[in-house]
Amino acid sequence: SQQGEEDPQALSIQEGENATMNCSYKTSINNLQWYRQNSGRGLVHLILIRSNEREKHSGRLRVTLDTSKKSSSLLITASRAADTASYFCATDPRGAQKLVFGQGTRLTINP
Amino acid sequence: DTEVTQTPKHLVMGMTNKKSLKCEQHMGHRAMYWYKQKAKKPPELMFVYSYEKLSINESVPSRFSPECPNSSLLNLHLHALQPEDSALYLCASSPRGDGNSPLHFGNGTRLTVT
């Protein structure tokens, strides 16, 4: 079974608004990663946050991690039409030496 | 464009055919992965090669046979597949196979089994 659950499953917002996606996971982790996937393409790595970090920024992306709640959030500020994609969180369950992906959030940015 | 190249982009095969998917990277990464992705679902891990040795097989049926001829190449040999095996097959690489570094994905092979 998948390690991560994401919500919402789908999100539709207007261009310029902020988009927030959440990820919850079940076991202890070393790190959590976020990926973007455009339709029919491969996944693109966005950001990696380690278990001893609480927040990380990259351009318009802000990721938080709460290991006590086993949850993470991805915030995309000032959204653009090009941000339309599916977003997945991925975790490495401790000792597993592999990445397991959450169910994903399909984000649509309306012009 | 990605730094992980997968061929072919599309493949249609019958249930009695034998075909191979190919993946290549020249980033010096020592871990390579096969993932299977069905429509509107997350990628599911199939195999991991670390330093050219198979380190993880997620109980994948034997009709899928991976091969890692060298650190830059990864193949997936297909034989006697079923229609439910139709999916997007994604190859990825990372510097190490320890789950602690980002994965670099190819754009996948869209496989249809008829």
Coordinates of C-alpha atoms in Angstrom, one line a residue:
Chain A
S1 CA 0.0 0.0 0.0
Q2 CA 1.1 3.6 -0.5
Q3 CA 2.8 5.4 2.3
G4 CA 1.4 8.8 1.6
E5 CA -2.0 10.2 1.4
E6 CA -2.5 13.6 -0.2
D7 CA -5.4 16.0 0.0
P8 CA -7.1 17.4 -1.8
Q9 CA -7.2 14.9 -4.6
A10 CA -8.0 17.8 -7.0
L11 CA -7.6 21.5 -6.7
S12 CA -8.7 24.2 -9.1
I13 CA -7.8 27.9 -8.5
Q14 CA -7.5 31.1 -10.4
E15 CA -4.1 32.3 -11.8
G16 CA -2.3 34.4 -9.2
E17 CA -3.9 32.7 -6.2
N18 CA -1.9 30.5 -3.8
A19 CA -2.2 26.7 -3.9
T20 CA -1.7 24.5 -0.8
M21 CA -1.5 20.7 -1.0
N22 CA -1.1 18.4 2.0
C23 CA 0.6 15.0 2.5
S24 CA 0.3 12.6 5.4
Y25 CA 2.4 9.5 5.9
K26 CA 2.4 6.5 8.2
T27 CA 5.9 5.6 9.3
S28 CA 9.1 7.3 10.4
I29 CA 11.1 8.9 7.6
N30 CA 14.5 10.3 6.8
N31 CA 13.2 12.8 4.3
L32 CA 10.2 13.8 2.3
Q33 CA 10.2 14.9 -1.3
W34 CA 7.8 16.7 -3.6
Y35 CA 7.5 16.0 -7.4
R36 CA 5.5 17.5 -10.2
Q37 CA 4.2 15.6 -13.2
N38 CA 2.8 17.2 -16.3
S39 CA 0.3 15.1 -18.2
G40 CA 1.9 12.1 -19.9
R41 CA 5.4 13.1 -18.9
G42 CA 7.9 12.0 -16.3
L43 CA 8.1 13.3 -12.7
V44 CA 10.2 16.3 -11.9
H45 CA 11.8 16.7 -8.5
L46 CA 10.8 20.0 -6.8
I47 CA 12.2 19.9 -3.3
L48 CA 13.6 17.6 -0.6
I49 CA 13.1 18.3 3.1
R50 CA 14.9 16.2 5.8
S51 CA 13.3 14.9 8.9
N52 CA 15.2 17.4 11.1
E53 CA 14.0 20.4 9.0
R54 CA 10.7 22.2 9.5
E55 CA 10.5 24.5 6.5
K56 CA 12.2 24.9 3.2
H57 CA 11.8 27.4 0.3
S58 CA 12.6 27.2 -3.4
G59 CA 11.4 30.1 -5.5
R60 CA 7.6 30.2 -5.3
L61 CA 7.5 26.9 -3.4
R62 CA 7.3 26.6 0.4
V63 CA 7.4 23.2 2.0
T64 CA 6.7 22.4 5.7
L65 CA 7.2 19.2 7.6
D66 CA 5.7 18.2 10.9
T67 CA 7.1 14.9 11.9
S68 CA 5.0 14.7 15.1
K69 CA 1.9 14.8 12.9
K70 CA 3.5 12.9 10.1
S71 CA 2.4 15.5 7.6
S72 CA 3.8 17.9 5.1
S73 CA 2.4 20.8 3.0
L74 CA 3.4 22.3 -0.3
L75 CA 2.5 25.9 -1.0
I76 CA 2.8 27.4 -4.4
T77 CA 2.5 31.2 -4.3
A78 CA 1.3 33.4 -7.2
S79 CA 0.2 30.5 -9.3
R80 CA 0.6 30.4 -13.1
A81 CA -1.1 28.4 -15.8
A82 CA 2.2 26.5 -16.2
D83 CA 1.8 25.2 -12.7
T84 CA -1.1 23.0 -13.9
A85 CA 0.1 19.4 -13.1
S86 CA -0.1 16.6 -10.7
Y87 CA 1.9 17.0 -7.5
F88 CA 3.1 14.0 -5.5
C89 CA 4.8 13.7 -2.2
A90 CA 7.3 10.8 -1.7
T91 CA 8.8 9.4 1.4
D92 CA 11.5 7.0 2.3
P93 CA 10.2 4.8 5.1
R94 CA 13.2 4.3 7.5
G95 CA 15.3 1.3 6.5
A96 CA 13.4 0.7 3.3
Q97 CA 16.0 2.5 1.0
K98 CA 13.3 3.4 -1.5
L99 CA 10.9 6.1 -2.3
V100 CA 7.1 5.5 -2.0
F101 CA 4.8 8.0 -3.6
G102 CA 1.5 9.4 -2.3
Q103 CA -1.7 9.4 -4.2
G104 CA -1.1 12.9 -5.6
T105 CA -3.0 16.2 -6.1
R106 CA -4.2 17.3 -9.5
L107 CA -3.8 21.0 -9.7
T108 CA -5.5 23.1 -12.3
I109 CA -4.7 26.8 -12.7
N110 CA -7.4 28.7 -14.5
P111 CA -6.3 31.8 -16.5
Chain B
D1 CA 13.9 17.4 -21.9
T2 CA 15.3 15.1 -19.2
E3 CA 18.7 13.7 -18.6
V4 CA 17.2 10.2 -18.5
T5 CA 16.3 8.9 -21.9
Q6 CA 13.7 6.2 -22.4
T7 CA 12.9 4.3 -25.6
P8 CA 10.6 3.7 -27.2
K9 CA 8.1 6.5 -26.3
H10 CA 5.2 4.3 -27.2
L11 CA 4.9 0.5 -27.6
V12 CA 2.0 -1.7 -28.6
M13 CA 2.4 -5.4 -28.2
G14 CA 0.4 -8.6 -28.2
M15 CA 0.2 -11.0 -25.4
T16 CA 2.6 -13.4 -27.1
N17 CA 5.2 -10.9 -28.0
K18 CA 8.6 -10.3 -26.5
K19 CA 9.8 -6.7 -26.3
S20 CA 12.3 -4.6 -24.3
L21 CA 12.2 -1.1 -22.8
K22 CA 15.4 0.8 -22.6
C23 CA 16.7 3.5 -20.3
E24 CA 19.9 5.5 -20.4
Q25 CA 21.5 8.1 -18.1
H26 CA 24.9 9.8 -18.2
M27 CA 24.9 11.6 -14.9
G28 CA 27.1 9.1 -13.2
H29 CA 24.2 7.9 -11.0
R30 CA 24.7 4.6 -9.4
A31 CA 21.1 3.7 -8.8
M32 CA 18.4 3.1 -11.4
Y33 CA 14.7 2.3 -11.0
W34 CA 11.7 1.0 -12.9
Y35 CA 8.3 2.4 -11.9
K36 CA 4.9 1.5 -13.3
Q37 CA 2.1 4.1 -13.4
K38 CA -1.5 3.6 -14.2
A39 CA -3.7 6.5 -15.2
K40 CA -4.4 9.0 -12.4
K41 CA -2.4 6.9 -9.9
P42 CA 1.0 7.4 -8.4
P43 CA 4.1 5.6 -9.7
E44 CA 4.6 2.1 -8.1
L45 CA 8.1 0.9 -7.6
M46 CA 9.0 -2.3 -9.5
F47 CA 12.8 -2.7 -9.3
V48 CA 15.9 -1.0 -8.0
Y49 CA 19.4 -1.5 -9.2
S50 CA 22.2 -0.2 -7.0
Y51 CA 25.8 -0.3 -8.3
E52 CA 24.5 -2.6 -11.1
K53 CA 23.1 -5.2 -8.7
L54 CA 19.4 -5.8 -8.2
S55 CA 18.6 -4.5 -4.7
I56 CA 14.8 -4.4 -4.7
N57 CA 12.2 -6.4 -6.5
E58 CA 8.7 -5.5 -5.3
S59 CA 7.3 -8.9 -6.0
V60 CA 6.9 -8.2 -9.7
P61 CA 5.6 -11.1 -11.9
S62 CA 8.3 -12.9 -13.8
R63 CA 6.9 -11.8 -17.1
F64 CA 8.9 -8.6 -16.3
S65 CA 12.6 -9.2 -16.3
P66 CA 15.0 -6.3 -15.5
E67 CA 18.6 -6.1 -16.7
C68 CA 21.4 -3.6 -15.9
P69 CA 24.2 -4.1 -18.4
N70 CA 26.3 -1.3 -17.0
S71 CA 25.8 1.7 -14.7
S72 CA 24.4 3.9 -17.5
L73 CA 21.9 1.4 -19.0
L74 CA 18.7 -0.2 -17.7
N75 CA 16.5 -2.6 -19.6
L76 CA 13.1 -4.1 -18.9
H77 CA 12.4 -7.2 -20.9
L78 CA 8.7 -8.0 -21.4
H79 CA 7.2 -11.4 -22.3
A80 CA 3.7 -12.8 -22.2
L81 CA 2.2 -9.7 -20.8
Q82 CA -1.5 -9.2 -19.9
P83 CA -3.8 -6.3 -21.0
E84 CA -3.7 -5.1 -17.4
D85 CA 0.0 -4.5 -17.7
S86 CA -0.8 -1.6 -20.0
A87 CA 0.6 1.5 -18.3
L88 CA 3.3 4.2 -18.4
Y89 CA 6.6 2.7 -17.5
L90 CA 9.0 5.2 -15.9
C91 CA 12.7 4.8 -15.5
A92 CA 14.6 6.9 -12.9
S93 CA 18.1 7.3 -11.6
S94 CA 19.7 8.8 -8.5
P95 CA 23.2 9.3 -7.2
R96 CA 22.7 6.5 -4.6
G97 CA 20.1 3.9 -4.0
D98 CA 19.4 4.8 -0.4
G99 CA 16.1 6.8 -0.7
N100 CA 17.9 10.0 0.5
S101 CA 18.5 11.7 -2.8
P102 CA 16.2 13.0 -5.6
L103 CA 15.1 10.8 -8.4
H104 CA 15.6 12.0 -12.0
F105 CA 12.9 10.5 -14.2
G106 CA 12.7 9.9 -17.9
N107 CA 9.4 10.7 -19.8
G108 CA 8.4 7.1 -19.8
T109 CA 7.3 4.4 -22.3
R110 CA 3.5 4.3 -22.8
L111 CA 2.8 0.5 -23.2
T112 CA -0.4 -0.9 -24.6
V113 CA -0.9 -4.7 -24.4
T114 CA -3.5 -6.0 -26.8

